[in-house]
mmCIF file of C-alpha atoms in Angstrom:
data_model
loop_
_atom_site.group_PDB
_atom_site.id
_atom_site.type_symbol
_atom_site.label_atom_id
_atom_site.label_comp_id
_atom_site.label_asym_id
_atom_site.label_seq_id
_atom_site.Cartn_x
_atom_site.Cartn_y
_atom_site.Cartn_z
ATOM 1 C CA UNK H 27 123.405 104.907 131.683
ATOM 2 C CA UNK H 28 120.524 106.961 133.038
ATOM 3 C CA UNK H 29 121.950 106.835 136.542
ATOM 4 C CA UNK H 30 125.373 107.986 135.358
ATOM 5 C CA UNK H 31 123.849 110.819 133.339
ATOM 6 C CA UNK H 32 121.710 112.059 136.197
ATOM 7 C CA UNK H 33 124.749 112.128 138.476
ATOM 8 C CA UNK H 34 126.418 114.616 136.138
ATOM 9 C CA UNK H 35 123.432 116.909 135.716
ATOM 10 C CA UNK H 36 122.362 119.399 138.346
ATOM 11 C CA UNK H 37 120.274 122.532 138.680
ATOM 12 C CA UNK H 38 122.077 125.568 140.093
ATOM 13 C CA UNK H 39 121.481 129.286 140.593
ATOM 14 C CA UNK H 40 117.731 128.843 141.075
ATOM 15 C CA UNK H 41 115.711 132.012 141.470
ATOM 16 C CA UNK H 42 112.143 133.153 141.027
ATOM 17 C CA UNK H 43 111.161 135.278 138.063
ATOM 18 C CA UNK H 44 108.073 137.463 137.873
ATOM 19 C CA UNK H 45 105.969 134.637 136.451
ATOM 20 C CA UNK H 46 107.936 131.476 137.164
ATOM 21 C CA UNK H 47 111.474 130.327 137.863
ATOM 22 C CA UNK H 48 114.911 130.624 136.308
ATOM 23 C CA UNK H 49 117.838 128.286 136.851
ATOM 24 C CA UNK H 50 120.895 126.847 135.155
ATOM 25 C CA UNK H 51 121.415 123.209 134.207
ATOM 26 C CA UNK H 52 125.014 121.999 134.399
ATOM 27 C CA UNK H 53 126.336 118.842 132.746
ATOM 28 C CA UNK H 54 130.044 118.592 133.324
ATOM 29 C CA UNK H 55 131.598 121.689 131.764
ATOM 30 C CA UNK H 56 128.465 122.460 129.754
ATOM 31 C CA UNK H 57 125.518 124.512 130.938
ATOM 32 C CA UNK H 58 122.202 125.842 129.705
ATOM 33 C CA UNK H 59 119.876 128.435 131.169
ATOM 34 C CA UNK H 60 116.211 127.620 131.600
ATOM 35 C CA UNK H 61 113.196 129.764 132.403
ATOM 36 C CA UNK H 62 109.883 128.081 133.117
ATOM 37 C CA UNK H 63 106.399 129.057 134.209
ATOM 38 C CA UNK H 64 106.509 126.157 136.661
ATOM 39 C CA UNK H 65 107.242 127.074 140.272
ATOM 40 C CA UNK H 66 108.459 125.172 143.313
ATOM 41 C CA UNK H 67 111.633 123.240 144.095
ATOM 42 C CA UNK H 68 109.911 119.955 143.272
ATOM 43 C CA UNK H 69 109.259 121.147 139.724
ATOM 44 C CA UNK H 70 112.934 122.042 139.325
ATOM 45 C CA UNK H 71 113.806 118.526 140.516
ATOM 46 C CA UNK H 72 111.295 117.016 138.093
ATOM 47 C CA UNK H 73 112.657 119.021 135.166
ATOM 48 C CA UNK H 74 116.220 118.099 136.082
ATOM 49 C CA UNK H 75 115.253 114.426 136.039
ATOM 50 C CA UNK H 76 113.600 114.798 132.631
ATOM 51 C CA UNK H 77 116.664 116.575 131.251
ATOM 52 C CA UNK H 78 118.978 113.881 132.636
ATOM 53 C CA UNK H 79 116.934 111.135 130.960
ATOM 54 C CA UNK H 80 116.835 112.908 127.599
ATOM 55 C CA UNK H 81 120.556 113.648 127.685
ATOM 56 C CA UNK H 82 121.225 109.992 128.501
ATOM 57 C CA UNK H 83 119.254 109.079 125.379
ATOM 58 C CA UNK H 84 121.665 111.149 123.297
ATOM 59 C CA UNK H 85 119.969 114.524 123.020
ATOM 60 C CA UNK H 86 122.034 117.707 123.305
ATOM 61 C CA UNK H 87 121.732 119.668 126.540
ATOM 62 C CA UNK H 88 120.896 122.931 124.741
ATOM 63 C CA UNK H 89 118.138 121.270 122.712
ATOM 64 C CA UNK H 90 116.644 119.614 125.777
ATOM 65 C CA UNK H 91 116.710 122.839 127.792
ATOM 66 C CA UNK H 92 115.037 124.707 124.924
ATOM 67 C CA UNK H 93 112.269 122.097 124.720
ATOM 68 C CA UNK H 94 111.704 122.169 128.479
ATOM 69 C CA UNK H 95 111.164 125.928 128.443
ATOM 70 C CA UNK H 96 107.845 125.333 126.729
ATOM 71 C CA UNK H 97 106.561 122.571 128.993
ATOM 72 C CA UNK H 98 103.284 123.561 130.675
ATOM 73 C CA UNK H 99 102.467 122.758 134.270
ATOM 74 C CA UNK H 100 100.191 119.804 134.948
ATOM 75 C CA UNK H 101 96.633 121.203 135.014
ATOM 76 C CA UNK H 102 95.678 122.132 138.549
ATOM 77 C CA UNK H 103 99.176 121.650 139.951
ATOM 78 C CA UNK H 104 100.837 125.017 140.559
ATOM 79 C CA UNK H 105 99.149 126.187 137.372
ATOM 80 C CA UNK H 106 99.793 129.875 136.657
ATOM 81 C CA UNK H 107 97.175 132.043 134.952
ATOM 82 C CA UNK H 108 97.094 135.711 134.066
ATOM 83 C CA UNK H 109 99.044 138.136 131.932
ATOM 84 C CA UNK H 110 101.409 140.988 132.645
ATOM 85 C CA UNK H 111 99.642 143.798 134.436
ATOM 86 C CA UNK H 112 97.198 141.454 136.154
ATOM 87 C CA UNK H 113 97.458 139.668 139.494
ATOM 88 C CA UNK H 114 99.179 136.305 139.154
ATOM 89 C CA UNK H 115 96.680 133.517 139.837
ATOM 90 C CA UNK H 116 97.833 130.044 140.841
ATOM 91 C CA UNK H 117 95.494 127.053 140.802
ATOM 92 C CA UNK H 118 96.524 124.071 142.890
ATOM 93 C CA UNK H 119 94.881 120.861 144.081
ATOM 94 C CA UNK H 120 96.163 121.369 147.650
ATOM 95 C CA UNK H 121 93.380 120.067 149.894
ATOM 96 C CA UNK H 122 95.084 119.029 153.132
ATOM 97 C CA UNK H 123 96.704 121.164 155.857
ATOM 98 C CA UNK H 124 100.177 119.971 154.857
ATOM 99 C CA UNK H 125 99.566 120.633 151.168
ATOM 100 C CA UNK H 126 98.193 124.124 151.842
ATOM 101 C CA UNK H 127 101.242 124.966 153.952
ATOM 102 C CA UNK H 128 103.746 123.601 151.425
ATOM 103 C CA UNK H 129 102.042 125.312 148.510
ATOM 104 C CA UNK H 130 101.944 128.708 150.187
ATOM 105 C CA UNK H 131 105.539 128.356 151.375
ATOM 106 C CA UNK H 132 106.641 127.511 147.840
ATOM 107 C CA UNK H 133 104.857 130.607 146.538
ATOM 108 C CA UNK H 134 106.276 132.986 149.151
ATOM 109 C CA UNK H 135 109.440 133.877 147.178
ATOM 110 C CA UNK H 136 107.373 134.585 144.069
ATOM 111 C CA UNK H 137 104.958 136.798 145.999
ATOM 112 C CA UNK H 138 107.886 138.615 147.617
ATOM 113 C CA UNK H 139 109.530 139.189 144.228
ATOM 114 C CA UNK H 140 106.308 140.695 142.903
ATOM 115 C CA UNK H 141 106.039 142.909 145.995
ATOM 116 C CA UNK H 142 102.404 142.109 146.653
ATOM 117 C CA UNK H 143 100.225 140.123 149.019
ATOM 118 C CA UNK H 144 99.350 136.460 148.886
ATOM 119 C CA UNK H 145 95.607 135.914 148.765
ATOM 120 C CA UNK H 146 94.348 132.401 149.439
ATOM 121 C CA UNK H 147 90.918 131.186 148.339
ATOM 122 C CA UNK H 148 90.106 127.783 149.810
ATOM 123 C CA UNK H 149 87.368 125.491 150.995
ATOM 124 C CA UNK H 150 87.039 121.988 152.429
ATOM 125 C CA UNK H 151 85.182 119.027 151.012
ATOM 126 C CA UNK H 152 81.993 117.803 152.633
ATOM 127 C CA UNK H 153 81.562 114.238 153.929
ATOM 128 C CA UNK H 154 85.295 114.041 154.549
ATOM 129 C CA UNK H 155 87.597 114.374 157.569
ATOM 130 C CA UNK H 156 86.224 117.314 159.557
ATOM 131 C CA UNK H 157 89.314 117.578 161.756
ATOM 132 C CA UNK H 158 91.408 118.979 158.912
ATOM 133 C CA UNK H 159 89.105 121.939 158.282
ATOM 134 C CA UNK H 160 90.372 124.260 161.038
ATOM 135 C CA UNK H 161 93.928 123.116 160.309
ATOM 136 C CA UNK H 162 93.652 124.099 156.655
ATOM 137 C CA UNK H 163 92.356 127.541 157.578
ATOM 138 C CA UNK H 164 95.147 127.927 160.134
ATOM 139 C CA UNK H 165 97.782 127.018 157.541
ATOM 140 C CA UNK H 166 96.374 129.594 155.133
ATOM 141 C CA UNK H 167 96.303 132.253 157.836
ATOM 142 C CA UNK H 168 99.946 131.577 158.686
ATOM 143 C CA UNK H 169 101.259 132.339 155.200
ATOM 144 C CA UNK H 170 98.660 134.394 153.301
ATOM 145 C CA UNK H 171 97.982 138.066 153.946
ATOM 146 C CA UNK H 172 94.351 137.704 152.847
ATOM 147 C CA UNK H 173 92.028 134.691 153.103
ATOM 148 C CA UNK H 174 88.733 133.967 151.382
ATOM 149 C CA UNK H 175 86.871 130.938 152.725
ATOM 150 C CA UNK H 176 84.486 129.342 150.255
ATOM 151 C CA UNK H 177 82.912 126.062 149.172
ATOM 152 C CA UNK H 178 84.806 123.121 147.696
ATOM 153 C CA UNK H 179 82.677 120.022 147.073
ATOM 154 C CA UNK H 180 80.146 120.285 149.911
ATOM 155 C CA UNK H 181 78.490 117.007 148.872
ATOM 156 C CA UNK H 182 75.659 116.282 151.351
ATOM 157 C CA UNK H 183 76.784 118.837 153.959
ATOM 158 C CA UNK H 184 75.625 122.393 154.503
ATOM 159 C CA UNK H 185 78.373 124.627 153.022
ATOM 160 C CA UNK H 186 77.876 127.148 155.820
ATOM 161 C CA UNK H 187 78.568 124.485 158.453
ATOM 162 C CA UNK H 188 81.799 123.549 156.686
ATOM 163 C CA UNK H 189 82.904 127.183 156.701
ATOM 164 C CA UNK H 190 82.151 127.426 160.422
ATOM 165 C CA UNK H 191 84.433 124.439 161.023
ATOM 166 C CA UNK H 192 87.176 126.203 159.083
ATOM 167 C CA UNK H 193 86.626 129.470 160.922
ATOM 168 C CA UNK H 194 87.395 127.714 164.204
ATOM 169 C CA UNK H 195 91.044 127.403 163.157
ATOM 170 C CA UNK H 196 91.613 131.122 162.615
ATOM 171 C CA UNK H 197 93.351 133.254 165.222
ATOM 172 C CA UNK H 198 91.972 136.412 163.604
ATOM 173 C CA UNK H 199 88.668 135.364 162.053
ATOM 174 C CA UNK H 200 87.721 138.981 161.431
ATOM 175 C CA UNK H 201 90.512 139.202 158.856
ATOM 176 C CA UNK H 202 89.023 136.449 156.671
ATOM 177 C CA UNK H 203 86.172 136.861 154.222
ATOM 178 C CA UNK H 204 83.510 134.221 153.665
ATOM 179 C CA UNK H 205 81.898 133.799 150.263
ATOM 180 C CA UNK H 206 79.880 130.582 150.066
ATOM 181 C CA UNK H 207 79.576 130.603 146.270
ATOM 182 C CA UNK H 208 82.949 129.473 144.889
ATOM 183 C CA UNK H 209 82.529 131.232 141.547
ATOM 184 C CA UNK H 210 81.790 134.498 143.327
ATOM 185 C CA UNK H 211 84.730 133.987 145.700
ATOM 186 C CA UNK H 212 87.118 133.544 142.781
ATOM 187 C CA UNK H 213 85.683 136.544 140.933
ATOM 188 C CA UNK H 214 85.933 138.829 143.956
ATOM 189 C CA UNK H 215 89.456 137.703 144.873
ATOM 190 C CA UNK H 216 90.748 138.424 141.370
ATOM 191 C CA UNK H 217 88.789 141.660 141.040
ATOM 192 C CA UNK H 218 89.980 143.102 144.350
ATOM 193 C CA UNK H 219 93.611 142.002 144.006
ATOM 194 C CA UNK H 220 96.277 144.509 143.066
ATOM 195 C CA UNK H 221 98.331 143.899 139.894
ATOM 196 C CA UNK H 222 101.328 142.739 141.935
ATOM 197 C CA UNK H 223 99.353 140.398 144.208
ATOM 198 C CA UNK H 224 99.396 136.614 143.965
ATOM 199 C CA UNK H 225 96.092 134.752 144.297
ATOM 200 C CA UNK H 226 96.091 131.054 145.166
ATOM 201 C CA UNK H 227 92.898 129.158 144.327
ATOM 202 C CA UNK H 228 93.287 125.962 146.331
ATOM 203 C CA UNK H 229 91.468 122.679 146.661
ATOM 204 C CA UNK H 230 89.955 121.612 143.344
ATOM 205 C CA UNK H 231 92.843 121.920 140.905
ATOM 206 C CA UNK H 232 92.094 119.915 137.767
ATOM 207 C CA UNK H 233 88.504 119.010 138.714
ATOM 208 C CA UNK H 234 85.781 119.973 136.252
ATOM 209 C CA UNK H 235 82.801 119.667 138.567
ATOM 210 C CA UNK H 236 81.442 120.728 141.941
ATOM 211 C CA UNK H 237 79.506 118.088 143.859
ATOM 212 C CA UNK H 238 76.442 119.397 145.701
ATOM 213 C CA UNK H 239 73.774 117.129 147.200
ATOM 214 C CA UNK H 240 74.722 114.175 145.040
ATOM 215 C CA UNK H 241 74.887 116.113 141.774
ATOM 216 C CA UNK H 242 78.154 116.933 139.985
ATOM 217 C CA UNK H 243 77.645 120.329 138.384
ATOM 218 C CA UNK H 244 80.118 121.539 135.719
ATOM 219 C CA UNK H 245 82.688 123.749 137.430
ATOM 220 C CA UNK H 246 86.241 124.692 136.510
ATOM 221 C CA UNK H 247 88.468 126.925 138.618
ATOM 222 C CA UNK H 248 90.423 127.698 135.450
ATOM 223 C CA UNK H 249 87.342 128.905 133.576
ATOM 224 C CA UNK H 250 86.179 131.091 136.431
ATOM 225 C CA UNK H 251 89.663 132.586 136.855
ATOM 226 C CA UNK H 252 89.853 133.380 133.140
ATOM 227 C CA UNK H 253 86.419 135.000 133.252
ATOM 228 C CA UNK H 254 87.447 137.050 136.278
ATOM 229 C CA UNK H 255 90.651 138.213 134.595
ATOM 230 C CA UNK H 256 88.734 139.163 131.444
ATOM 231 C CA UNK H 257 86.138 141.064 133.470
ATOM 232 C CA UNK H 258 88.903 142.832 135.367
ATOM 233 C CA UNK H 259 90.646 143.926 132.159
ATOM 234 C CA UNK H 260 87.392 145.359 130.807
ATOM 235 C CA UNK H 261 86.702 147.404 133.932
ATOM 236 C CA UNK H 262 90.111 148.810 134.806
#
Protein backbone atom coordinates (compact mmCIF):
# COMPACT_ATOMS: atom_id res chain seq x y z
CA UNK A 1 0.00 0.00 0.00
CA UNK A 2 2.81 2.37 0.91
CA UNK A 3 4.56 1.72 -2.38
CA UNK A 4 1.40 2.40 -4.38
CA UNK A 5 0.73 5.60 -2.45
CA UNK A 6 4.24 6.92 -2.91
CA UNK A 7 4.01 6.31 -6.65
CA UNK A 8 1.05 8.68 -6.84
CA UNK A 9 2.56 11.45 -4.75
CA UNK A 10 5.16 13.85 -6.09
CA UNK A 11 6.64 17.24 -5.30
CA UNK A 12 6.42 19.81 -8.10
CA UNK A 13 7.04 23.52 -8.63
CA UNK A 14 9.85 23.65 -6.07
CA UNK A 15 11.33 27.06 -5.39
CA UNK A 16 13.25 28.80 -2.64
CA UNK A 17 11.54 31.30 -0.39
CA UNK A 18 13.31 33.96 1.65
CA UNK A 19 13.70 31.64 4.63
CA UNK A 20 13.10 28.16 3.27
CA UNK A 21 11.39 26.40 0.39
CA UNK A 22 7.97 26.26 -1.22
CA UNK A 23 6.59 23.45 -3.34
CA UNK A 24 3.37 21.68 -4.27
CA UNK A 25 2.46 18.10 -3.40
CA UNK A 26 0.33 16.31 -5.99
CA UNK A 27 -1.65 13.14 -5.35
CA UNK A 28 -3.60 12.24 -8.44
CA UNK A 29 -5.92 15.17 -9.14
CA UNK A 30 -5.46 16.60 -5.65
CA UNK A 31 -2.73 19.00 -4.59
CA UNK A 32 -1.58 20.94 -1.56
CA UNK A 33 0.93 23.75 -1.23
CA UNK A 34 3.67 23.50 1.37
CA UNK A 35 6.14 26.03 2.72
CA UNK A 36 8.90 24.85 5.03
CA UNK A 37 11.95 26.28 6.75
CA UNK A 38 13.86 23.20 5.60
CA UNK A 39 16.10 23.68 2.57
CA UNK A 40 17.70 21.35 0.05
CA UNK A 41 16.32 18.87 -2.47
CA UNK A 42 16.94 15.99 -0.08
CA UNK A 43 14.61 17.57 2.48
CA UNK A 44 11.90 17.89 -0.16
CA UNK A 45 12.38 14.19 -0.95
CA UNK A 46 12.22 13.32 2.75
CA UNK A 47 9.03 15.32 3.26
CA UNK A 48 7.46 13.76 0.18
CA UNK A 49 8.20 10.31 1.58
CA UNK A 50 6.66 11.23 4.93
CA UNK A 51 3.56 12.60 3.22
CA UNK A 52 3.22 9.46 1.09
CA UNK A 53 3.38 7.23 4.18
CA UNK A 54 0.82 9.28 6.10
CA UNK A 55 -1.56 9.39 3.14
CA UNK A 56 -1.22 5.62 2.76
CA UNK A 57 -2.28 5.31 6.40
CA UNK A 58 -5.51 7.13 5.58
CA UNK A 59 -4.76 10.75 6.42
CA UNK A 60 -6.01 13.52 4.13
CA UNK A 61 -3.43 15.22 1.92
CA UNK A 62 -4.40 18.72 3.12
CA UNK A 63 -4.09 17.70 6.78
CA UNK A 64 -0.72 16.05 6.22
CA UNK A 65 0.64 19.04 4.30
CA UNK A 66 -0.54 21.39 7.05
CA UNK A 67 1.21 19.29 9.71
CA UNK A 68 4.43 19.14 7.70
CA UNK A 69 4.60 22.92 7.46
CA UNK A 70 5.47 23.02 11.14
CA UNK A 71 8.13 20.32 11.13
CA UNK A 72 11.49 21.68 12.32
CA UNK A 73 14.79 20.72 10.76
CA UNK A 74 16.90 18.12 12.54
CA UNK A 75 19.20 20.07 14.90
CA UNK A 76 22.47 20.84 13.18
CA UNK A 77 21.29 19.68 9.76
CA UNK A 78 20.54 22.67 7.53
CA UNK A 79 19.16 24.36 10.63
CA UNK A 80 18.05 27.94 9.95
CA UNK A 81 18.36 30.64 12.61
CA UNK A 82 17.59 34.34 12.59
CA UNK A 83 14.60 36.59 12.07
CA UNK A 84 13.50 38.95 9.35
CA UNK A 85 15.89 41.84 9.01
CA UNK A 86 18.88 39.79 10.14
CA UNK A 87 21.32 37.71 8.12
CA UNK A 88 20.09 34.15 7.66
CA UNK A 89 22.34 31.76 9.57
CA UNK A 90 22.50 28.07 8.69
CA UNK A 91 24.10 25.51 10.99
CA UNK A 92 25.15 22.24 9.41
CA UNK A 93 27.25 19.24 10.44
CA UNK A 94 29.12 19.23 7.10
CA UNK A 95 32.68 18.21 7.96
CA UNK A 96 34.08 16.64 4.80
CA UNK A 97 35.02 18.25 1.46
CA UNK A 98 32.06 16.60 -0.27
CA UNK A 99 29.62 17.66 2.44
CA UNK A 100 30.88 21.26 2.40
CA UNK A 101 30.48 21.41 -1.37
CA UNK A 102 26.99 19.88 -1.37
CA UNK A 103 25.80 22.09 1.47
CA UNK A 104 27.01 25.30 -0.14
CA UNK A 105 25.60 24.27 -3.52
CA UNK A 106 22.23 23.56 -1.92
CA UNK A 107 22.27 27.00 -0.31
CA UNK A 108 23.24 28.89 -3.47
CA UNK A 109 19.66 29.43 -4.71
CA UNK A 110 18.60 30.72 -1.30
CA UNK A 111 21.54 33.12 -1.14
CA UNK A 112 20.80 34.30 -4.68
CA UNK A 113 17.13 34.88 -3.83
CA UNK A 114 18.15 37.00 -0.85
CA UNK A 115 20.59 38.96 -3.03
CA UNK A 116 23.47 38.70 -0.60
CA UNK A 117 26.77 36.90 -0.14
CA UNK A 118 27.38 33.45 1.24
CA UNK A 119 29.73 33.53 4.21
CA UNK A 120 31.20 30.22 5.34
CA UNK A 121 32.63 29.67 8.82
CA UNK A 122 34.42 26.34 9.08
CA UNK A 123 37.19 24.42 10.77
CA UNK A 124 38.63 20.91 10.72
CA UNK A 125 38.88 18.42 13.54
CA UNK A 126 42.22 17.60 15.09
CA UNK A 127 43.63 14.05 15.21
CA UNK A 128 41.70 13.20 12.07
CA UNK A 129 42.49 12.90 8.35
CA UNK A 130 44.78 15.84 7.57
CA UNK A 131 44.44 15.42 3.81
CA UNK A 132 40.86 16.70 3.83
CA UNK A 133 41.75 20.03 5.42
CA UNK A 134 42.94 21.88 2.29
CA UNK A 135 40.13 20.24 0.32
CA UNK A 136 37.48 21.56 2.70
CA UNK A 137 38.89 25.07 2.46
CA UNK A 138 39.01 24.79 -1.33
CA UNK A 139 35.37 23.69 -1.47
CA UNK A 140 34.34 26.65 0.67
CA UNK A 141 36.34 29.05 -1.49
CA UNK A 142 34.65 27.72 -4.63
CA UNK A 143 31.12 28.55 -3.50
CA UNK A 144 31.27 31.16 -0.71
CA UNK A 145 32.05 34.82 -1.27
CA UNK A 146 33.58 35.15 2.20
CA UNK A 147 35.40 32.54 4.30
CA UNK A 148 36.25 32.50 7.99
CA UNK A 149 38.60 29.71 9.06
CA UNK A 150 38.33 28.74 12.71
CA UNK A 151 38.66 25.86 15.16
CA UNK A 152 36.43 22.79 15.22
CA UNK A 153 37.46 20.14 17.76
CA UNK A 154 41.25 20.57 17.77
CA UNK A 155 41.66 17.70 20.26
CA UNK A 156 45.41 17.23 20.90
CA UNK A 157 46.56 19.34 17.93
CA UNK A 158 47.58 22.98 17.81
CA UNK A 159 44.58 24.86 16.32
CA UNK A 160 46.93 27.18 14.44
CA UNK A 161 48.60 24.22 12.71
CA UNK A 162 45.20 22.93 11.61
CA UNK A 163 44.35 26.32 10.13
CA UNK A 164 47.66 26.37 8.25
CA UNK A 165 46.76 23.01 6.70
CA UNK A 166 43.44 24.47 5.59
CA UNK A 167 45.06 27.61 4.23
CA UNK A 168 47.13 25.48 1.86
CA UNK A 169 43.99 24.68 -0.13
CA UNK A 170 43.06 28.29 -0.87
CA UNK A 171 43.83 29.88 -4.22
CA UNK A 172 43.36 33.35 -2.71
CA UNK A 173 44.36 32.98 0.93
CA UNK A 174 44.35 36.74 1.40
CA UNK A 175 40.58 36.73 0.93
CA UNK A 176 39.99 34.45 3.94
CA UNK A 177 39.95 35.52 7.56
CA UNK A 178 41.36 33.40 10.37
CA UNK A 179 39.83 33.54 13.84
CA UNK A 180 41.12 30.72 16.04
CA UNK A 181 38.42 31.11 18.70
CA UNK A 182 35.23 29.57 17.28
CA UNK A 183 32.89 31.65 19.43
CA UNK A 184 34.59 34.83 18.25
CA UNK A 185 34.52 33.65 14.63
CA UNK A 186 30.77 33.08 14.80
CA UNK A 187 30.17 36.42 16.53
CA UNK A 188 32.21 38.37 13.99
CA UNK A 189 30.68 36.61 10.98
CA UNK A 190 27.15 37.41 12.14
CA UNK A 191 28.03 40.94 13.23
CA UNK A 192 29.72 41.88 9.96
CA UNK A 193 27.15 40.24 7.67
CA UNK A 194 24.61 42.35 5.84
CA UNK A 195 20.89 41.69 6.46
CA UNK A 196 20.55 39.89 3.12
CA UNK A 197 23.66 37.72 3.55
CA UNK A 198 23.60 34.01 4.35
CA UNK A 199 26.06 32.69 6.93
CA UNK A 200 26.88 28.98 7.03
CA UNK A 201 28.38 27.70 10.28
CA UNK A 202 29.78 24.33 9.27
CA UNK A 203 31.35 21.36 11.00
CA UNK A 204 29.84 20.84 14.45
CA UNK A 205 26.11 20.88 13.81
CA UNK A 206 24.28 19.30 16.74
CA UNK A 207 27.36 18.91 18.97
CA UNK A 208 27.21 20.51 22.41
CA UNK A 209 30.92 20.49 23.20
CA UNK A 210 34.32 21.47 21.85
CA UNK A 211 37.14 19.02 22.53
CA UNK A 212 40.47 20.65 23.40
CA UNK A 213 43.43 18.72 24.83
CA UNK A 214 41.30 15.85 26.03
CA UNK A 215 38.62 18.00 27.67
CA UNK A 216 35.11 18.43 26.24
CA UNK A 217 34.09 21.99 27.04
CA UNK A 218 30.41 23.01 26.69
CA UNK A 219 29.96 24.62 23.29
CA UNK A 220 26.92 25.05 21.06
CA UNK A 221 26.99 26.71 17.65
CA UNK A 222 23.28 27.42 18.09
CA UNK A 223 23.80 29.26 21.38
CA UNK A 224 26.64 31.36 20.02
CA UNK A 225 24.65 32.23 16.89
CA UNK A 226 21.66 33.29 18.99
CA UNK A 227 23.90 35.43 21.19
CA UNK A 228 25.46 37.03 18.11
CA UNK A 229 22.06 37.79 16.60
CA UNK A 230 20.86 39.31 19.89
CA UNK A 231 24.01 41.42 20.18
CA UNK A 232 23.59 42.55 16.58
CA UNK A 233 19.97 43.62 17.15
CA UNK A 234 20.99 45.67 20.19
CA UNK A 235 23.74 47.53 18.33
CA UNK A 236 22.14 48.28 14.98
